[in-house]
CSV table of C-alpha atoms in Angstrom, one decimal:
chain,number,residue,atom,x,y,z
B,95,UNK,CA,18.2,19.1,33.6
B,96,UNK,CA,17.4,15.8,34.1
B,97,UNK,CA,14.6,16.0,36.4
B,98,UNK,CA,13.1,18.7,33.9
B,99,UNK,CA,13.6,15.9,31.3
B,100,UNK,CA,11.6,13.3,33.3
B,101,UNK,CA,8.6,15.8,34.1
B,102,UNK,CA,8.7,16.2,30.5
B,103,UNK,CA,8.0,12.6,29.9
B,104,UNK,CA,5.6,12.4,32.7
B,105,UNK,CA,3.6,15.3,31.2
B,106,UNK,CA,3.4,13.5,27.8
B,107,UNK,CA,1.6,10.8,29.5
B,108,UNK,CA,-0.7,13.0,31.2
B,109,UNK,CA,-1.6,14.8,27.8
B,110,UNK,CA,-2.0,11.3,26.0
B,111,UNK,CA,-4.6,10.4,28.9
B,112,UNK,CA,-6.4,13.8,28.3
B,113,UNK,CA,-6.4,13.3,24.7
B,114,UNK,CA,-7.9,9.9,25.0
B,115,UNK,CA,-10.7,11.4,27.3
B,116,UNK,CA,-11.3,14.2,24.6
B,117,UNK,CA,-11.8,11.1,22.0
B,118,UNK,CA,-13.8,9.3,24.4
B,119,UNK,CA,-16.2,12.5,24.4
B,120,UNK,CA,-16.2,12.6,20.9
B,121,UNK,CA,-17.3,9.1,20.6
B,122,UNK,CA,-20.2,9.7,23.1
B,123,UNK,CA,-21.6,12.7,21.5
B,124,UNK,CA,-21.5,11.2,18.0
B,125,UNK,CA,-23.5,8.3,19.4
B,126,UNK,CA,-25.7,11.1,20.6
B,127,UNK,CA,-26.2,12.9,17.7
B,128,UNK,CA,-26.9,9.7,15.7
B,129,UNK,CA,-29.6,8.3,18.1
B,130,UNK,CA,-31.4,11.7,18.8
B,131,UNK,CA,-30.9,13.1,15.2
B,132,UNK,CA,-29.4,16.1,16.5
B,133,UNK,CA,-27.5,18.1,13.8
B,134,UNK,CA,-26.3,20.5,16.6
B,135,UNK,CA,-24.5,17.6,18.5
B,136,UNK,CA,-23.2,16.3,15.4
B,137,UNK,CA,-21.7,20.0,14.5
B,138,UNK,CA,-20.1,20.1,17.9
B,139,UNK,CA,-18.2,16.8,17.0
B,140,UNK,CA,-17.0,18.1,13.7
B,141,UNK,CA,-15.8,21.1,15.1
B,142,UNK,CA,-14.5,20.1,18.4
B,143,UNK,CA,-12.1,17.3,16.3
B,144,UNK,CA,-10.1,20.5,15.5
B,145,UNK,CA,-8.9,20.3,19.3
B,146,UNK,CA,-7.9,16.6,18.9
B,147,UNK,CA,-6.0,17.5,15.8
B,148,UNK,CA,-4.2,20.4,18.1
B,149,UNK,CA,-3.6,17.9,20.8
B,150,UNK,CA,-1.9,15.6,18.3
B,151,UNK,CA,0.3,18.4,16.9
B,152,UNK,CA,1.2,19.6,20.4
B,153,UNK,CA,2.4,16.1,21.8
B,154,UNK,CA,4.2,15.2,18.5
B,155,UNK,CA,6.3,18.5,18.8
B,156,UNK,CA,7.1,17.7,22.5
B,157,UNK,CA,8.2,14.3,21.4
B,158,UNK,CA,10.4,15.4,18.7
B,159,UNK,CA,12.0,18.2,20.9
B,160,UNK,CA,12.8,15.4,23.3
B,161,UNK,CA,14.1,12.9,20.8
B,162,UNK,CA,16.2,15.6,19.4
B,163,UNK,CA,17.5,17.4,22.3
B,164,UNK,CA,17.7,14.4,24.8
B,165,UNK,CA,18.9,11.7,22.7
B,166,UNK,CA,16.9,9.2,24.8
B,167,UNK,CA,17.9,5.5,24.8
B,168,UNK,CA,16.3,2.2,25.8
B,169,UNK,CA,13.0,2.8,27.7
B,170,UNK,CA,12.7,6.3,27.2
B,171,UNK,CA,13.4,6.1,23.3
B,172,UNK,CA,10.4,3.4,23.3
B,173,UNK,CA,8.3,5.5,25.2
B,174,UNK,CA,8.6,8.7,22.8
B,175,UNK,CA,8.1,6.4,19.8
B,176,UNK,CA,5.2,4.5,21.4
B,177,UNK,CA,3.7,8.2,22.0
B,178,UNK,CA,4.1,9.3,18.3
B,179,UNK,CA,2.1,6.1,17.7
B,180,UNK,CA,-0.5,6.6,20.0
B,181,UNK,CA,-1.3,10.2,19.0
B,182,UNK,CA,-1.8,8.7,15.3
B,183,UNK,CA,-4.4,6.2,16.6
B,184,UNK,CA,-6.0,8.7,18.7
B,185,UNK,CA,-6.4,11.1,15.9
B,186,UNK,CA,-7.9,8.7,13.7
B,187,UNK,CA,-10.3,7.7,16.5
B,188,UNK,CA,-11.2,11.2,16.4
B,189,UNK,CA,-11.8,11.3,12.8
B,190,UNK,CA,-13.9,8.1,13.2
B,191,UNK,CA,-16.3,10.0,15.8
B,192,UNK,CA,-16.5,12.5,12.9
B,193,UNK,CA,-17.5,10.0,10.3
B,194,UNK,CA,-20.6,8.9,13.0
B,195,UNK,CA,-21.4,12.5,13.4
B,196,UNK,CA,-21.6,13.0,9.5
B,197,UNK,CA,-24.0,10.1,9.1
B,198,UNK,CA,-25.9,11.3,11.8
B,199,UNK,CA,-26.3,14.9,10.2
B,200,UNK,CA,-26.9,13.5,6.9
B,201,UNK,CA,-30.2,11.9,7.8
B,202,UNK,CA,-31.5,14.8,10.1
B,203,UNK,CA,-34.4,15.1,11.1
B,204,UNK,CA,-34.8,11.3,10.8
B,205,UNK,CA,-32.9,8.8,13.0
B,206,UNK,CA,-30.6,7.0,10.7
B,207,UNK,CA,-31.2,3.7,12.7
B,208,UNK,CA,-34.4,1.9,12.3
B,209,UNK,CA,-35.8,1.2,15.9
B,210,UNK,CA,-35.4,-2.4,15.9
B,211,UNK,CA,-31.6,-2.0,15.4
B,212,UNK,CA,-31.0,0.9,17.8
B,213,UNK,CA,-30.3,-1.5,20.6
B,214,UNK,CA,-27.5,-3.2,18.5
B,215,UNK,CA,-25.9,0.2,17.6
B,216,UNK,CA,-26.0,1.4,21.3
B,217,UNK,CA,-24.4,-1.7,22.1
B,218,UNK,CA,-21.6,-1.2,19.7
B,219,UNK,CA,-21.4,2.5,20.6
B,220,UNK,CA,-21.1,1.5,24.7
B,221,UNK,CA,-18.6,-0.9,23.8
B,222,UNK,CA,-16.5,1.5,22.0
B,223,UNK,CA,-16.7,4.1,24.4
B,224,UNK,CA,-16.0,1.8,27.4
B,225,UNK,CA,-13.1,0.6,25.4
B,226,UNK,CA,-11.7,4.1,25.0
B,227,UNK,CA,-12.1,4.7,28.6
B,228,UNK,CA,-10.3,1.4,29.4
B,229,UNK,CA,-7.4,2.6,27.2
B,230,UNK,CA,-7.1,5.8,29.2
B,231,UNK,CA,-6.9,3.9,32.4
B,232,UNK,CA,-4.4,1.4,30.7
B,233,UNK,CA,-2.1,4.5,29.6
B,234,UNK,CA,-2.4,6.2,33.0
B,235,UNK,CA,-1.5,3.3,35.2
B,236,UNK,CA,0.6,1.1,32.7
B,237,UNK,CA,-2.0,-1.4,33.6
B,238,UNK,CA,-1.2,-4.9,31.9
B,239,UNK,CA,-4.0,-6.7,33.1
B,240,UNK,CA,-6.5,-4.0,32.0
B,241,UNK,CA,-5.2,-4.1,28.5
B,242,UNK,CA,-5.9,-8.0,28.3
B,243,UNK,CA,-9.6,-7.1,29.4
B,244,UNK,CA,-9.8,-4.7,26.4
B,245,UNK,CA,-9.0,-7.6,23.9
B,246,UNK,CA,-12.1,-9.2,25.3
B,247,UNK,CA,-14.4,-6.4,24.7
B,248,UNK,CA,-13.1,-6.2,21.3
B,249,UNK,CA,-14.5,-9.9,20.8
B,250,UNK,CA,-18.1,-8.4,21.8
B,251,UNK,CA,-17.6,-5.7,19.2
B,252,UNK,CA,-17.0,-8.5,16.4
B,253,UNK,CA,-20.1,-10.3,17.4
B,254,UNK,CA,-22.4,-7.2,17.6
B,255,UNK,CA,-21.1,-6.4,14.1
B,256,UNK,CA,-22.0,-9.9,12.8
B,257,UNK,CA,-25.2,-9.8,14.1
B,258,UNK,CA,-26.1,-6.6,12.6
B,259,UNK,CA,-25.1,-8.0,9.1
B,260,UNK,CA,-27.3,-11.4,10.0
B,261,UNK,CA,-30.4,-8.9,10.3
B,262,UNK,CA,-29.7,-6.7,7.4
B,263,UNK,CA,-29.1,-9.5,4.9
B,264,UNK,CA,-32.2,-11.4,6.0
B,265,UNK,CA,-35.0,-12.0,3.7
B,266,UNK,CA,-37.5,-10.1,5.8
B,267,UNK,CA,-35.6,-7.0,6.1
B,268,UNK,CA,-38.0,-4.2,5.7
B,269,UNK,CA,-36.0,-0.8,5.7
B,270,UNK,CA,-34.4,-0.8,2.1
B,271,UNK,CA,-30.9,0.1,1.1
B,272,UNK,CA,-30.1,3.4,2.8
B,273,UNK,CA,-30.4,2.2,6.6
B,274,UNK,CA,-28.4,-1.0,5.6
B,275,UNK,CA,-25.6,1.2,4.1
B,276,UNK,CA,-25.4,3.5,7.0
B,277,UNK,CA,-25.5,0.5,9.6
B,278,UNK,CA,-22.7,-1.0,7.8
B,279,UNK,CA,-20.3,1.8,7.7
B,280,UNK,CA,-21.4,2.7,11.3
B,281,UNK,CA,-20.5,-0.6,12.2
B,282,UNK,CA,-17.1,-0.4,10.7
B,283,UNK,CA,-16.4,3.0,12.2
B,284,UNK,CA,-17.0,1.7,15.8
B,285,UNK,CA,-15.2,-1.4,15.2
B,286,UNK,CA,-12.5,0.6,14.0
B,287,UNK,CA,-12.3,2.6,17.2
B,288,UNK,CA,-12.3,-0.4,19.1
B,289,UNK,CA,-9.5,-1.6,17.3
B,290,UNK,CA,-7.4,1.6,17.8
B,291,UNK,CA,-8.3,1.5,21.6
B,292,UNK,CA,-6.6,-2.1,21.6
B,293,UNK,CA,-3.7,-0.8,19.7
B,294,UNK,CA,-3.2,2.0,22.2
B,295,UNK,CA,-3.3,-0.6,25.0
B,296,UNK,CA,-1.0,-3.0,23.2
B,297,UNK,CA,1.5,-0.3,22.9
B,298,UNK,CA,1.5,0.2,26.6
B,299,UNK,CA,2.0,-3.7,27.2
B,300,UNK,CA,4.9,-3.3,24.6
B,301,UNK,CA,6.3,-0.3,27.1
B,302,UNK,CA,6.0,-2.2,30.2
B,303,UNK,CA,7.0,-5.6,29.2
B,304,UNK,CA,9.1,-5.1,26.2
B,305,UNK,CA,7.1,-7.7,24.4
B,306,UNK,CA,4.5,-7.4,21.6
B,307,UNK,CA,1.2,-9.0,22.3
B,308,UNK,CA,0.6,-12.2,20.7
B,309,UNK,CA,-1.1,-10.6,17.8
B,310,UNK,CA,0.5,-7.6,16.0
B,311,UNK,CA,1.4,-4.7,18.1
V,178,UNK,CA,31.3,3.0,10.9
V,179,UNK,CA,29.4,6.1,9.8
V,180,UNK,CA,29.4,4.9,6.3
V,181,UNK,CA,27.7,1.8,7.3
V,182,UNK,CA,25.3,3.8,9.0
V,183,UNK,CA,24.3,5.6,6.0
V,184,UNK,CA,24.0,2.7,4.1
V,185,UNK,CA,21.7,1.2,6.5
V,186,UNK,CA,19.7,4.3,6.4
V,187,UNK,CA,19.4,3.7,2.5
V,188,UNK,CA,18.7,0.4,2.6
V,189,UNK,CA,15.6,1.2,5.0
V,190,UNK,CA,14.1,3.5,1.9
V,191,UNK,CA,14.9,0.6,-0.4
V,192,UNK,CA,13.1,-1.6,1.8
V,193,UNK,CA,10.1,0.9,2.3
V,194,UNK,CA,10.0,0.9,-1.6
V,195,UNK,CA,10.0,-3.1,-1.9
V,196,UNK,CA,7.2,-3.2,0.8
V,197,UNK,CA,5.1,-0.4,-1.1
V,198,UNK,CA,5.2,-2.7,-4.3
V,199,UNK,CA,4.4,-5.5,-2.2
V,200,UNK,CA,1.1,-3.9,-1.0
V,201,UNK,CA,0.6,-2.8,-4.6
V,202,UNK,CA,0.3,-6.4,-5.6
V,203,UNK,CA,-2.0,-7.1,-3.2
V,204,UNK,CA,-4.5,-4.4,-4.2
V,205,UNK,CA,-4.3,-5.6,-7.7
V,206,UNK,CA,-4.8,-9.2,-6.5
V,207,UNK,CA,-7.7,-8.4,-4.2
V,208,UNK,CA,-9.5,-6.6,-7.1
V,209,UNK,CA,-9.0,-9.3,-9.5
V,210,UNK,CA,-10.3,-11.7,-6.8
V,211,UNK,CA,-13.3,-9.4,-6.6
V,212,UNK,CA,-14.0,-9.0,-10.4
V,213,UNK,CA,-13.5,-12.6,-11.2
V,214,UNK,CA,-14.9,-14.2,-8.0
V,215,UNK,CA,-11.8,-16.4,-7.6
V,216,UNK,CA,-11.4,-17.9,-4.3
V,217,UNK,CA,-8.1,-19.0,-5.2
V,218,UNK,CA,-6.7,-15.6,-5.8
V,219,UNK,CA,-8.6,-14.1,-2.5
V,220,UNK,CA,-6.8,-16.8,-0.5
V,221,UNK,CA,-3.5,-15.8,-1.9
V,222,UNK,CA,-4.0,-12.2,-0.8
V,223,UNK,CA,-5.1,-13.3,2.9
V,224,UNK,CA,-1.8,-15.7,3.1
V,225,UNK,CA,0.5,-13.4,1.5
V,226,UNK,CA,-0.5,-10.6,4.0
V,227,UNK,CA,2.0,-12.6,6.2
V,228,UNK,CA,4.8,-11.3,4.0
V,229,UNK,CA,3.7,-7.7,4.6
V,230,UNK,CA,3.4,-8.2,8.0
V,231,UNK,CA,7.0,-9.4,8.3
V,232,UNK,CA,8.3,-6.7,6.2
V,233,UNK,CA,6.8,-4.2,8.8
V,234,UNK,CA,8.6,-6.1,11.6
V,235,UNK,CA,12.0,-6.4,9.9
V,236,UNK,CA,11.8,-2.5,9.0
V,237,UNK,CA,10.8,-1.7,12.5
V,238,UNK,CA,13.4,-3.6,14.2
V,239,UNK,CA,15.9,-1.9,12.0
V,240,UNK,CA,14.7,1.5,12.7
V,241,UNK,CA,14.7,1.0,16.5
V,242,UNK,CA,18.3,-0.2,16.2
V,243,UNK,CA,19.4,2.7,14.4
V,244,UNK,CA,17.7,4.9,16.7
V,245,UNK,CA,19.0,3.3,19.6
V,246,UNK,CA,22.8,2.8,18.6
V,247,UNK,CA,23.2,6.0,16.7
V,248,UNK,CA,21.6,8.4,18.3
V,249,UNK,CA,20.4,10.2,15.0
V,250,UNK,CA,19.7,13.8,15.1
V,251,UNK,CA,17.6,16.1,12.9
V,252,UNK,CA,17.3,14.9,9.2
V,253,UNK,CA,17.9,11.3,10.2
V,254,UNK,CA,16.0,11.3,13.4
V,255,UNK,CA,12.9,12.8,11.3
V,256,UNK,CA,13.5,9.8,8.7
V,257,UNK,CA,13.7,7.1,11.1
V,258,UNK,CA,10.3,8.2,12.8
V,259,UNK,CA,8.9,8.7,9.4
V,260,UNK,CA,9.9,5.4,8.1
V,261,UNK,CA,8.1,3.8,11.5
V,262,UNK,CA,5.1,5.7,10.6
V,263,UNK,CA,5.2,4.5,6.9
V,264,UNK,CA,5.4,0.8,7.8
V,265,UNK,CA,2.2,1.5,9.9
V,266,UNK,CA,0.4,2.9,6.9
V,267,UNK,CA,1.5,0.1,4.6
V,268,UNK,CA,0.5,-2.7,6.9
V,269,UNK,CA,-2.8,-1.2,7.1
V,270,UNK,CA,-3.0,-0.9,3.3
V,271,UNK,CA,-2.1,-4.7,3.4
V,272,UNK,CA,-5.0,-5.6,5.8
V,273,UNK,CA,-7.3,-3.4,3.6
V,274,UNK,CA,-6.6,-5.6,0.7
V,275,UNK,CA,-7.1,-8.4,2.7
V,276,UNK,CA,-10.8,-7.0,3.5
V,277,UNK,CA,-11.3,-6.5,-0.2
V,278,UNK,CA,-10.5,-10.0,-0.7
V,279,UNK,CA,-12.5,-11.5,2.0
V,280,UNK,CA,-15.7,-9.6,0.4
V,281,UNK,CA,-14.8,-11.4,-3.0
V,282,UNK,CA,-14.3,-14.9,-1.0
V,283,UNK,CA,-17.8,-14.3,0.7
V,284,UNK,CA,-19.7,-14.1,-2.4
V,285,UNK,CA,-17.9,-16.9,-4.4
V,286,UNK,CA,-19.0,-18.4,-6.8
V,287,UNK,CA,-21.0,-15.1,-7.5
V,288,UNK,CA,-19.4,-11.6,-8.3
V,289,UNK,CA,-19.9,-9.4,-5.3
V,290,UNK,CA,-20.8,-6.5,-7.8
V,291,UNK,CA,-23.7,-6.0,-10.1
V,292,UNK,CA,-22.6,-5.8,-13.7
V,293,UNK,CA,-23.7,-2.0,-13.9
V,294,UNK,CA,-21.4,-1.0,-11.0
V,295,UNK,CA,-18.1,-3.1,-12.2
V,296,UNK,CA,-16.7,-0.1,-14.0
V,297,UNK,CA,-17.2,2.1,-11.1
V,298,UNK,CA,-15.4,-0.6,-8.7
V,299,UNK,CA,-12.6,-1.3,-11.3
V,300,UNK,CA,-12.0,2.6,-11.6
V,301,UNK,CA,-11.8,2.9,-7.7
V,302,UNK,CA,-9.4,0.1,-7.6
V,303,UNK,CA,-7.4,1.3,-10.6
V,304,UNK,CA,-7.1,4.7,-8.8
V,305,UNK,CA,-5.9,3.1,-5.6
V,306,UNK,CA,-3.4,0.8,-7.2
V,307,UNK,CA,-2.1,3.8,-9.2
V,308,UNK,CA,-1.8,6.0,-6.0
V,309,UNK,CA,0.1,3.2,-4.2
V,310,UNK,CA,2.6,2.9,-7.4
V,311,UNK,CA,2.7,6.5,-7.3
V,312,UNK,CA,3.6,6.6,-3.6
V,313,UNK,CA,6.4,4.2,-4.2
V,314,UNK,CA,7.9,6.4,-6.9
V,315,UNK,CA,7.5,9.6,-4.2
V,316,UNK,CA,9.5,7.6,-1.4
V,317,UNK,CA,12.2,6.0,-4.3
V,318,UNK,CA,13.0,9.5,-5.7
V,319,UNK,CA,12.1,11.9,-2.5
V,320,UNK,CA,9.6,13.6,-5.4
V,321,UNK,CA,7.7,16.3,-4.0
V,322,UNK,CA,5.8,17.3,-7.3
V,323,UNK,CA,4.7,13.7,-7.6
V,324,UNK,CA,3.3,13.6,-4.1
V,325,UNK,CA,1.2,16.6,-5.2
V,326,UNK,CA,-0.1,14.8,-8.3
V,327,UNK,CA,-1.3,12.2,-5.6
V,328,UNK,CA,-3.6,14.3,-3.9
V,329,UNK,CA,-5.5,15.1,-7.0
V,330,UNK,CA,-5.9,11.4,-7.5
V,331,UNK,CA,-7.6,11.3,-4.2
V,332,UNK,CA,-10.0,13.8,-5.3
V,333,UNK,CA,-11.2,11.2,-8.2
V,334,UNK,CA,-11.6,8.5,-5.5
V,335,UNK,CA,-13.8,10.9,-3.5
V,336,UNK,CA,-15.9,11.4,-6.7
V,337,UNK,CA,-16.3,7.6,-7.4
V,338,UNK,CA,-17.4,7.0,-4.2
V,339,UNK,CA,-20.0,9.7,-4.4
V,340,UNK,CA,-21.4,8.3,-7.7
V,341,UNK,CA,-21.7,4.7,-6.4
V,342,UNK,CA,-23.7,6.0,-3.4
V,343,UNK,CA,-26.0,8.1,-5.7
V,344,UNK,CA,-26.7,4.9,-7.5
V,345,UNK,CA,-27.3,2.5,-4.7
V,346,UNK,CA,-29.8,5.0,-2.8
V,347,UNK,CA,-31.7,5.5,-6.0
V,348,UNK,CA,-35.1,4.5,-6.0
V,349,UNK,CA,-34.7,2.1,-9.0
V,350,UNK,CA,-31.7,0.4,-7.5
V,351,UNK,CA,-32.9,-3.3,-8.2
V,352,UNK,CA,-30.2,-5.6,-6.5
V,353,UNK,CA,-31.3,-5.2,-3.0
V,354,UNK,CA,-29.5,-4.9,0.3
V,355,UNK,CA,-26.2,-7.3,0.0
V,356,UNK,CA,-24.4,-5.9,-3.2
V,357,UNK,CA,-25.2,-2.1,-1.8
V,358,UNK,CA,-23.6,-3.1,1.7
V,359,UNK,CA,-20.6,-4.9,-0.3
V,360,UNK,CA,-20.0,-1.8,-2.4
V,361,UNK,CA,-20.3,0.7,0.5
V,362,UNK,CA,-17.7,-1.4,2.4
V,363,UNK,CA,-15.5,-1.7,-0.7
V,364,UNK,CA,-15.5,1.8,-1.5
V,365,UNK,CA,-14.6,2.6,1.8
V,366,UNK,CA,-11.6,0.0,1.8
V,367,UNK,CA,-10.4,1.6,-1.5
V,368,UNK,CA,-10.7,5.2,-0.2
V,369,UNK,CA,-8.7,4.4,2.9
V,370,UNK,CA,-5.8,2.6,0.7
V,371,UNK,CA,-5.9,5.7,-1.1
V,372,UNK,CA,-5.9,7.9,2.0
V,373,UNK,CA,-2.7,6.0,3.2
V,374,UNK,CA,-0.9,6.4,0.0
V,375,UNK,CA,-1.4,10.1,0.4
V,376,UNK,CA,-0.3,9.8,3.9
V,377,UNK,CA,2.9,8.1,2.5
V,378,UNK,CA,3.7,10.8,0.3
V,379,UNK,CA,2.9,13.5,2.7
V,380,UNK,CA,5.7,12.1,4.9
V,381,UNK,CA,8.3,12.2,2.4
V,382,UNK,CA,7.2,15.9,1.5
V,383,UNK,CA,7.6,16.5,5.3
V,384,UNK,CA,11.0,14.7,5.1
V,385,UNK,CA,12.5,16.7,2.2
V,386,UNK,CA,10.9,20.3,3.0
V,387,UNK,CA,10.5,20.1,6.5
V,388,UNK,CA,7.1,21.3,6.4
V,389,UNK,CA,3.6,19.7,6.8
V,390,UNK,CA,1.3,19.5,4.0
V,391,UNK,CA,-1.5,21.9,4.0
V,392,UNK,CA,-3.8,19.3,5.3
V,393,UNK,CA,-2.5,17.4,8.3
V,394,UNK,CA,0.5,15.2,7.9
């Protein structure tokens, strides 16, 4: 009976890792939709988000079942509460990918981003996608060192976002309001995906060390 | 002993209501900072956010203590898990108010919003603030009917946001890129504050009825 219980705890971790990879795919596809102006790829991100939501419901239901039936204490209790929070982070990351895809879809057949800004957006997207992948490794391996590396990637995201603002607000910005508004919001979406990846990693650090990271958990 | 336990559950609800009112004040002040270009009021929102974070930590610690020591089942367990999620919503709402305050501060001594758009932003802010207040009533009174009214306010927010985009992207928009980017992001911040208010109310509906709202919890 207890063995079945520990198997169930392990399988929740496996499911969290799988859900994180699903989200990573959504981030990657939404960026592709954006940079290739593909309505088809954008639609796929929007429709596949139902799978991310379903994964959240499935994992939540299992966490509640274990909380109610097994009355876990200490580490197991913390782990289940952390899992409930992590699925909420992951669902939001899925939603944010949908927001990126919808910006792409709104501008089809045009690419929403002026050529000159494509490298900055590509870099933001690559940083976000890498951070989601790193979060999956942190969860799978309970890897505290990898969690710290994630915080450094977050600094890079901040810098990219600031650089995009400098460009858009410069006097010689020739593209007008629409791409500026799109880039401001896209930057915000990628930044939030990155924030949630950091949050996932911090929850693992808290589980392993029992301590919250220097910043808020 | 059990009485003390029920008192503790009640006091968590009281603390959630108090924290919701703190957040409502932050939303209100950040809007005032924005519309009066007051660096002083903006600073106050930024520095008071530490109180919101502290309230979160305090409520979280008490939830974990009750989860670990009292081994609650069924309704009490659901209530404590809901409380943990609600403090996370509330902390984010505080952070979003800080984002609004920082936009205000960045443009001082100017008002970030062109006169013509002030009514729209005032309306967004009023809807968001009212929704936070309604969420406090829903939590305090476990009021399912009030929770449904909150979803309608959310529709109004969507409409305001769409109307601001129509104006900014019109050919005769005379204010350039900077205010458009500010308004797009401010709209996003108020929209997210409203979303979190709806999320708070849905968690109460779930506690009272045991069922998630038609949309995701």
